[in-house]
Short mmCIF file of C-alpha atoms and ligand atoms in Angstrom, two decimals:
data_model
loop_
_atom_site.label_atom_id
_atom_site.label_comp_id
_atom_site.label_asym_id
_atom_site.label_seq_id
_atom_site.Cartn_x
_atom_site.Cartn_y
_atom_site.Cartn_z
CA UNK A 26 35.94 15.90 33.72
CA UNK A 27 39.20 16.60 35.19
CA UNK A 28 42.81 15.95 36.89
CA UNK A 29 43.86 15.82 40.01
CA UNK A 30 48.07 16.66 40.20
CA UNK A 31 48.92 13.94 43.13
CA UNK A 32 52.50 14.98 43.59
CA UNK A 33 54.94 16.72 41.84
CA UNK A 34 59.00 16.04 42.10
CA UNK A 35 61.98 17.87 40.44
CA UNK A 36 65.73 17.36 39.94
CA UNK A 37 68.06 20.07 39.43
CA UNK A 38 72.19 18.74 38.65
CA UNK A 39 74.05 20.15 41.36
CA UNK A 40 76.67 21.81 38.60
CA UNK A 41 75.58 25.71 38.48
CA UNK A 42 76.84 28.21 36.24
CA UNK A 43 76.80 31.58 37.21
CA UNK A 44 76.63 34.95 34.79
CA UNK A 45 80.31 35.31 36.11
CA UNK A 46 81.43 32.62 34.78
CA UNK A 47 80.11 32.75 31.19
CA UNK A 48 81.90 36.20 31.32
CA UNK A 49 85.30 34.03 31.32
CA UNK A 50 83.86 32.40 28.02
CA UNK A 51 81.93 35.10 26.00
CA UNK A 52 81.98 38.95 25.69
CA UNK A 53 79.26 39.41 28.15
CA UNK A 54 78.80 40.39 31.55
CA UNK A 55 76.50 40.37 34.79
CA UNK A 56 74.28 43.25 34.32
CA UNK A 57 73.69 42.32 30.41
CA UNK A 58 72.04 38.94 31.25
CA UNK A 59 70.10 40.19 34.46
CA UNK A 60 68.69 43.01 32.85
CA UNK A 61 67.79 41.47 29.45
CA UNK A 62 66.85 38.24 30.61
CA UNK A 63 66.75 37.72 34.58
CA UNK A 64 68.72 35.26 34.59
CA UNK A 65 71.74 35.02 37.02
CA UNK A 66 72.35 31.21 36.84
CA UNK A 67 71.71 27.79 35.47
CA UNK A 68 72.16 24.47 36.18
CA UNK A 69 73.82 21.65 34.47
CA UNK A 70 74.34 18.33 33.93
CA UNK A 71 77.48 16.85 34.56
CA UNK A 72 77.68 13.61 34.02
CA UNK A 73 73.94 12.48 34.52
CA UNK A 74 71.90 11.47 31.25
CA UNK A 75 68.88 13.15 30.33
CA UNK A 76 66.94 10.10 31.37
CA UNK A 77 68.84 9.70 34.67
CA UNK A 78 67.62 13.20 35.94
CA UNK A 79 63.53 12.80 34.36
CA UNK A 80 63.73 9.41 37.04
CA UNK A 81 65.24 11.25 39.72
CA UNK A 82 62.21 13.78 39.35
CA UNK A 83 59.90 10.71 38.71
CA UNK A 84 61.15 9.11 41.81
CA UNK A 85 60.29 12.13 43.70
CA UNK A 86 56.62 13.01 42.20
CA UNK A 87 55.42 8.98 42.53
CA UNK A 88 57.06 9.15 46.15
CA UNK A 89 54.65 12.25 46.78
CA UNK A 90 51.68 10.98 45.23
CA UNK A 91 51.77 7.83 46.98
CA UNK A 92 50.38 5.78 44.31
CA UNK A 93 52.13 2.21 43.58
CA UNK A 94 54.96 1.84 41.48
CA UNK A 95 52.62 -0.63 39.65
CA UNK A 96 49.52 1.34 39.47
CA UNK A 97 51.51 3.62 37.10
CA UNK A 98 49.87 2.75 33.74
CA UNK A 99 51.45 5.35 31.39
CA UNK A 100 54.00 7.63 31.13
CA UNK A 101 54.36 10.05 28.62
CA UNK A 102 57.65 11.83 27.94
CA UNK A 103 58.27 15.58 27.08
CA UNK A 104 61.79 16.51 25.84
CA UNK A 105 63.46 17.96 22.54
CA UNK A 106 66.71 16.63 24.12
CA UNK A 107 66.59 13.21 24.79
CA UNK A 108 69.92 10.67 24.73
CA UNK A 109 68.98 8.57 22.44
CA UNK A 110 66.42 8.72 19.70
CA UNK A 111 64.92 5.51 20.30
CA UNK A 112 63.96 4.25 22.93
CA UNK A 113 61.67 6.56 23.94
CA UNK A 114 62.91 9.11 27.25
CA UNK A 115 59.69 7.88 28.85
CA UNK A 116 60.79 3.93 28.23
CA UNK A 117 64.18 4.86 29.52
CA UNK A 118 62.76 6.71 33.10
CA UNK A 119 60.47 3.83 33.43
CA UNK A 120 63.31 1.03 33.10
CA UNK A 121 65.29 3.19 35.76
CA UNK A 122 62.04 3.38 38.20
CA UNK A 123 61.51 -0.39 38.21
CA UNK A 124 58.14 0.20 36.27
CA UNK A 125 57.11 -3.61 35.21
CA UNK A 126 53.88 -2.10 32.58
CA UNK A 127 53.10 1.00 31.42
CA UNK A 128 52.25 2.63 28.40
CA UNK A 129 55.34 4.87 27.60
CA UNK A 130 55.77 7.50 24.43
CA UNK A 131 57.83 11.10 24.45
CA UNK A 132 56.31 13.94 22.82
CA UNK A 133 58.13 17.21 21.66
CA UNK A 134 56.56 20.31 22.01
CA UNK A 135 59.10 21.83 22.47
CA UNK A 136 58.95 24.34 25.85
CA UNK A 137 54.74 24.24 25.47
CA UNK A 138 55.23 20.03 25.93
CA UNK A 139 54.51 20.08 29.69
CA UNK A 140 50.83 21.89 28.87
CA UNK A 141 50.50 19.39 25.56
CA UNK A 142 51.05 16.57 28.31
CA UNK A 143 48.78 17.66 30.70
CA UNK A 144 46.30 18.20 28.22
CA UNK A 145 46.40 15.05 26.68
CA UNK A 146 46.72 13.28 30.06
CA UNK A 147 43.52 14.88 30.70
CA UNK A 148 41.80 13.18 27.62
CA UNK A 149 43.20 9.93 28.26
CA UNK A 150 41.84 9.70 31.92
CA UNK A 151 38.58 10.89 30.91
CA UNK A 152 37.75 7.91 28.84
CA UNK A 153 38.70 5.79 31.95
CA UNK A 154 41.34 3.22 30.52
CA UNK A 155 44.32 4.61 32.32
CA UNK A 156 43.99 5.64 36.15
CA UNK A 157 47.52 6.67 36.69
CA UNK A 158 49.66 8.96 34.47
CA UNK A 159 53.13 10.22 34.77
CA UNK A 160 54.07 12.70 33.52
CA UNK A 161 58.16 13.98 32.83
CA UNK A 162 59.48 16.57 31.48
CA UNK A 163 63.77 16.32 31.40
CA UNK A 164 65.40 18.76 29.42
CA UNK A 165 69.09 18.56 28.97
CA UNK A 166 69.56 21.89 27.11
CA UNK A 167 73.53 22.20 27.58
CA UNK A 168 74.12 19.60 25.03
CA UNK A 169 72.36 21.47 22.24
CA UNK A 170 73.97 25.16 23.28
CA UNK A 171 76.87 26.65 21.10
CA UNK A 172 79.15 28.45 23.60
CA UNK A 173 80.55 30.77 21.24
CA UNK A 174 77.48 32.43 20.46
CA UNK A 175 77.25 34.57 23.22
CA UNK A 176 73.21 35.64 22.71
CA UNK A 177 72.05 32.12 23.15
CA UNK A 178 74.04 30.52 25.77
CA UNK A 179 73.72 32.23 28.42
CA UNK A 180 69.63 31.36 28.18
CA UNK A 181 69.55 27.33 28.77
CA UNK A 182 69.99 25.17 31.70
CA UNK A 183 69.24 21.75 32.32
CA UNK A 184 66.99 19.82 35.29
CA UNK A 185 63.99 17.90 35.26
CA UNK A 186 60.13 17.89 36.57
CA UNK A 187 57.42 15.85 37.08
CA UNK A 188 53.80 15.07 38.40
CA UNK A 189 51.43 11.83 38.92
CA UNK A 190 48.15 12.75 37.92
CA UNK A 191 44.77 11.23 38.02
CA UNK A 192 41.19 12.07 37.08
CA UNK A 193 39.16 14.22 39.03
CA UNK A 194 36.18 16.36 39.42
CA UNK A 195 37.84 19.36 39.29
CA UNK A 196 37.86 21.90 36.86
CA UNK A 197 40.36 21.19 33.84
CA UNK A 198 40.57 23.47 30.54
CA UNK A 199 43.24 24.10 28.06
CA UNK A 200 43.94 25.59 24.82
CA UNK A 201 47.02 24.62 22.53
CA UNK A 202 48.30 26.18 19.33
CA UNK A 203 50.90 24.99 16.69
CA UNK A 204 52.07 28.22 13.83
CA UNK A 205 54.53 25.47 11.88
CA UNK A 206 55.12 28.14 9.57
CA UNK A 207 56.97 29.48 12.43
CA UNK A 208 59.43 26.25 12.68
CA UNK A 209 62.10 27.61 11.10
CA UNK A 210 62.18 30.34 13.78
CA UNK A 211 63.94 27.91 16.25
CA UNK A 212 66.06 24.85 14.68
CA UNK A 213 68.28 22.37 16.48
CA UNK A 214 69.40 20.19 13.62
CA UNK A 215 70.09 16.23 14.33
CA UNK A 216 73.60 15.15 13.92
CA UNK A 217 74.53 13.75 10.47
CA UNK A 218 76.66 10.65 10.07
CA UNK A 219 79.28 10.77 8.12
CA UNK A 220 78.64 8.00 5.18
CA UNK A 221 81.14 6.86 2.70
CA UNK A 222 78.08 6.52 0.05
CA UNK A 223 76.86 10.01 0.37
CA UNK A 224 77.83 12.56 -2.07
CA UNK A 225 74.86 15.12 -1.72
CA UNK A 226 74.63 17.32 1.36
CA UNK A 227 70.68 17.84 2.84
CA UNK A 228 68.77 20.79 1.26
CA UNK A 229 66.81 22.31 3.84
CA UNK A 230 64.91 24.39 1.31
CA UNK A 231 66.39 27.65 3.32
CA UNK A 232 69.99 28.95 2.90
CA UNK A 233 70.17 30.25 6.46
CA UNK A 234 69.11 26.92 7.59
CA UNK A 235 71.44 24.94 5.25
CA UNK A 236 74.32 26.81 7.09
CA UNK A 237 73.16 25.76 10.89
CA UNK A 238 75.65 23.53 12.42
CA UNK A 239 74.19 20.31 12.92
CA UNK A 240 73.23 19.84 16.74
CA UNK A 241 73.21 23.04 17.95
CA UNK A 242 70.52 25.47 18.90
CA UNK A 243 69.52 28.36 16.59
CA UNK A 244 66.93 30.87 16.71
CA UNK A 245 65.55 34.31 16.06
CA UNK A 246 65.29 35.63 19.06
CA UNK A 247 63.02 39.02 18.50
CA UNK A 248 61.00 36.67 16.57
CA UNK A 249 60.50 34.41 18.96
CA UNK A 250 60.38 37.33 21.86
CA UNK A 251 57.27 38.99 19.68
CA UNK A 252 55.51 35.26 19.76
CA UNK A 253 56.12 34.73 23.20
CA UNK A 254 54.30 38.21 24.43
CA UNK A 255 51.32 38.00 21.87
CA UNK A 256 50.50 34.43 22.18
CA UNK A 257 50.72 33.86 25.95
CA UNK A 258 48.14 36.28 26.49
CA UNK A 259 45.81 35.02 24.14
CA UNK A 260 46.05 31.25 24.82
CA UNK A 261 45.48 31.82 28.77
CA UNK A 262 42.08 33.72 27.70
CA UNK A 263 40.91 31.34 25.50
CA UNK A 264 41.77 28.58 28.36
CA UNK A 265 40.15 30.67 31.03
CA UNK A 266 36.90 31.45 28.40
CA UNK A 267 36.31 27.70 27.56
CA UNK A 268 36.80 27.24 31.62
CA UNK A 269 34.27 30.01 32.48
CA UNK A 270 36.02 32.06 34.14
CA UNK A 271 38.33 35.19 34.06
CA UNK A 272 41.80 36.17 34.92
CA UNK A 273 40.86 37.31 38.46
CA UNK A 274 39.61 33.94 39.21
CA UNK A 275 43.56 32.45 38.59
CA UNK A 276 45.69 31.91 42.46
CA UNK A 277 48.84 31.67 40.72
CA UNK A 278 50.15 31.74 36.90
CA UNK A 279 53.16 29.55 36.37
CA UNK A 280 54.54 30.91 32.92
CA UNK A 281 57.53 29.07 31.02
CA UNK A 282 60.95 30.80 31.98
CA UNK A 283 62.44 31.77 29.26
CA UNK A 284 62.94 35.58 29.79
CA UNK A 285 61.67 37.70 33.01
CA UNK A 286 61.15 40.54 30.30
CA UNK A 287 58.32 38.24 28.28
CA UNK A 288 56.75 36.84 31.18
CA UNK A 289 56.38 40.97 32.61
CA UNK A 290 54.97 41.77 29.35
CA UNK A 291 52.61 38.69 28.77
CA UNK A 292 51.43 39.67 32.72
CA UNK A 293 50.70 43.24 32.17
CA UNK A 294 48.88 42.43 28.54
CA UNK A 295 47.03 40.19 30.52
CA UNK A 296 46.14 42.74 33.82
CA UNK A 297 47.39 40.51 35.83
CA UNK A 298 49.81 40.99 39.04
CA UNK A 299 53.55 39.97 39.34
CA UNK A 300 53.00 38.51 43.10
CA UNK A 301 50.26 35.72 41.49
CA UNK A 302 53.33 35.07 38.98
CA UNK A 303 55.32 32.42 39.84
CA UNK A 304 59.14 32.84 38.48
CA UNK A 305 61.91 30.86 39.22
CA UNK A 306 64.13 32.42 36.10
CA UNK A 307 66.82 33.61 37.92
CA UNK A 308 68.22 30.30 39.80
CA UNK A 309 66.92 27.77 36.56
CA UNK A 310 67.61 29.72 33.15
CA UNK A 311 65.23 28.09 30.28
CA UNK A 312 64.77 24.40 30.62
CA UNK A 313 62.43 24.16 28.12
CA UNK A 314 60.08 21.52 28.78
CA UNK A 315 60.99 21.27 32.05
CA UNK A 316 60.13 24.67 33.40
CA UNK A 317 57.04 24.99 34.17
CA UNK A 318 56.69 20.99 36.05
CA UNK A 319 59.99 22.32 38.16
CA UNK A 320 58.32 25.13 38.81
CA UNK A 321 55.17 23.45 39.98
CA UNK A 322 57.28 21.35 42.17
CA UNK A 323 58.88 24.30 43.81
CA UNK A 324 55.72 26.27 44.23
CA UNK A 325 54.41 23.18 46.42
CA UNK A 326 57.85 22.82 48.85
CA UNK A 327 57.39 27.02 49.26
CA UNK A 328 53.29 26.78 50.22
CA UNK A 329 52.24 28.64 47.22
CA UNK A 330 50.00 26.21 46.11
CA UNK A 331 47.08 25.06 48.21
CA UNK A 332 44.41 22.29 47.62
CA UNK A 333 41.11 24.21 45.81
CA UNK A 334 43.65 26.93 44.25
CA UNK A 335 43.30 27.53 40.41
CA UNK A 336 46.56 27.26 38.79
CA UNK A 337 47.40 28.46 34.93
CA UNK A 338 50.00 27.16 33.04
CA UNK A 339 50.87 29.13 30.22
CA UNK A 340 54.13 28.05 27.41
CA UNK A 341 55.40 28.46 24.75
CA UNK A 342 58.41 27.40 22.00
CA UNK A 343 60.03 25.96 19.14
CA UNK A 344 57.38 24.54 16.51
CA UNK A 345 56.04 27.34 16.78
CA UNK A 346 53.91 26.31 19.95
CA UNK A 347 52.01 27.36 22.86
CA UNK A 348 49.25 26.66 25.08
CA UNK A 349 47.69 27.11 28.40
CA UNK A 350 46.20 25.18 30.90
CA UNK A 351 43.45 26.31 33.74
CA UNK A 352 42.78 23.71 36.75
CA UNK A 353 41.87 23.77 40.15
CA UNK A 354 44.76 21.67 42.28
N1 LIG B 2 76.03 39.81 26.46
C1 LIG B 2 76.24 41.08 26.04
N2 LIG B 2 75.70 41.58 24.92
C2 LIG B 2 74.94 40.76 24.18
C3 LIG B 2 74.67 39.42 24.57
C4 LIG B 2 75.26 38.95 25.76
N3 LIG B 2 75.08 37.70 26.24
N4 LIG B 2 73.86 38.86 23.65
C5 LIG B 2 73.60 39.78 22.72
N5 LIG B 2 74.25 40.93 23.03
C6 LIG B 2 74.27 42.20 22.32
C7 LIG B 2 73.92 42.05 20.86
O1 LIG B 2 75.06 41.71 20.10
C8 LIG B 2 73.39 43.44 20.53
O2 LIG B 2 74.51 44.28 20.35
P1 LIG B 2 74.47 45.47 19.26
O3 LIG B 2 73.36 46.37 19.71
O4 LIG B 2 75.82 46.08 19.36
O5 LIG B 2 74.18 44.81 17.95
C9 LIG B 2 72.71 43.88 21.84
O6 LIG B 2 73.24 43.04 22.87
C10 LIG B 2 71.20 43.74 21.80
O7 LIG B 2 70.90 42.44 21.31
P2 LIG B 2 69.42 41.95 21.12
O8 LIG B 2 69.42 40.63 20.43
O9 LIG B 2 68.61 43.07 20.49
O10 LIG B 2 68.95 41.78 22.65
P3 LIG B 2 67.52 41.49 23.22
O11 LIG B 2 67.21 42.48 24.26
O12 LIG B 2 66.51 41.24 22.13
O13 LIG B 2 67.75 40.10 23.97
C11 LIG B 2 67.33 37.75 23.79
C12 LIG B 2 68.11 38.92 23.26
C13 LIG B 2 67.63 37.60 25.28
C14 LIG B 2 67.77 36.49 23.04
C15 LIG B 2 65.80 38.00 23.58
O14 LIG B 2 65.55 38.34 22.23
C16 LIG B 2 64.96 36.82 23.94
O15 LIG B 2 64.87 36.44 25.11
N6 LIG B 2 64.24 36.22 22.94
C17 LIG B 2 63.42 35.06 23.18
C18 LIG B 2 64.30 33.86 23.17
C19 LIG B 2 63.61 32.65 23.72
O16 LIG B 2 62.77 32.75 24.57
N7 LIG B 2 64.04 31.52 23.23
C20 LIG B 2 63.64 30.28 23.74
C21 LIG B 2 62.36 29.82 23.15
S1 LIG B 2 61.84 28.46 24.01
C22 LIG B 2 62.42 27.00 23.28
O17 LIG B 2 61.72 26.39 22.53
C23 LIG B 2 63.80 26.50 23.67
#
């Protein structure tokens, strides 16, 4: 058993930031974030909810896929940024869509959550109780970025993807990993409130941790950078071995963005080419979540995904996660 992707749909906020102009904020410059990253800009939200931009990508994947507003019966949620923590993302995209009944829930994986999704979309149409599933991924990043620490901000920007999917015939096989005893490496700690009873600050049971401002993004990045090359790799095998088939048999491998450098590094660990590599890094930054359904999106509008091709999906993130999907579109 299988999926079939019916349409995919993306929102980007209009708002970019260029390398430029985080050289007016931080001591950094052009050629540092092209070279060690690829990026060369982001966008971001400016105004528009978290929420607001998953339905505008929504809108646009349902639109595609031609299926019914009402023949929607769940939509699952992928964000570690979402406006409010309850309701759910997913709850808050449907009530903006107009969607009467569906079953909606978020889960965060973190930058793997799009290939979690997929894969658990995958399960849940293959026991035949849901026909329709939407998935959205909406990331708002800039809200959890300090922009005084000059190493991490110039990585994240915000936008939103999505895809209708539906079971199929086709081919479908994924492999997902957690390391929690990773989780430490990348933290974005909730906001406290202030409460006239409390006496006792939280212990996190790590000093460094203890001394992370609450709400922002922090992480170790040449931890995270050593993950990133060694898992990627080994998750896309595993997907491609339980799929039977091998790395030649992949059209195009749609990696998470999060650095040119890792996805050049998982690629040649894997022998695999550059041109089958799809990479949209340098106009999107990280979105987390996000990255990989925007990137599906945009490999659609450009023709570089045809009906019959084999697509991989390959993430990974905070948690520690990763995974990979193999499917034929
Ligand atoms: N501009 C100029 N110089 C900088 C900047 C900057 N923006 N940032 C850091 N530097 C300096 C450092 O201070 C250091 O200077 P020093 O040598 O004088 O000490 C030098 O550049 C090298 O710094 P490194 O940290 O060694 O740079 P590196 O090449 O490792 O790149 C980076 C850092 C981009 C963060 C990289 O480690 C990385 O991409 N890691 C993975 C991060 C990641 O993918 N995170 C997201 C995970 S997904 C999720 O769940 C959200």
């Amino acid at each position: 058993m299988g999926i079939k992707i019916l349409g995919a749909g993306k929102y980007l906020p209009p708002l970019i930031a260029t390398n430029d102009d985080f050289a007016k904020i931080v001591d950094t410059n052009d050629e540092w974030i092209s070279k060690r990253t690829g990026i060369k800009e982001r966008h971001m939200a400016n105004g528009e909810l978290n929420f607001q931009m998953g339905a505008k990508a929504a809108k646009e994947a349902i639109e595609k896929s031609c299926v019914p507003l009402d023949e929607i019966d769940m939509i699952i949620g992928t964000t570690v940024s979402q406006d409010t923590y309850t309701p759910s993302m997913s709850s808050l995209v449907g009530m903006a869509l107009g969607i009467e009944n569906a079953v909606c829930f978020d889960i965060n994986a973190a930058c793997s959550g799009f290939v979690y999704a997929l894969d658990m979309a995958n399960k849940y149409l293959s026991f035949g109780e849901y026909k329709n599933i939407l998935i959205v991924s909406s990331e708002l990043l800039t809200r959890l970025v300090d922009y005084t620490d000059r190493s991490s901000c110039i990585l994240f920007g915000d936008g939103a993807g999505a895809v209708v999917v539906t079971n199929s015939d086709n081919k479908f096989s994924a492999k997902l990993r957690g390391v929690p005893s990773g989780a430490y490496k990348l933290v974005a700690k909730v906001n406290e409130p202030s409460n006239a009873f409390k006496t006792q600050s939280c212990d996190w049971g790590n000093d460094e941790v203890n001394n992370f401002k609450d709400g922002y993004m922090y992480m170790d990045g040449h931890e995270i950078y050593k993950f990133a090359t060694s898992t990627m790799p080994q998750v896309v095998q595993e997907a491609l071995e339980k799929a039977n088939m091998n790395i030649d048999d992949i059209d195009l491998l749609i990696p998470h963005q999060a650095n040119i450098r890792i996805i050049q590094t998982a690629v040649k660990n894997l022998k695999f080419s550059m041109d089958k590599c799809y990479v949209c890094i340098d106009k999107t930054g990280n979105m987390s979540s996000a990255c990989i359904p925007i990137a599906i999106a945009m490999a659609i509008d450009e023709g570089r995904i045809n009906r019959g091709d084999i697509i991989c999906l390959t993430g990974f993130g905070a948690g520690l996660t990763s995974g990979a999907a193999v499917f034929e579109f």
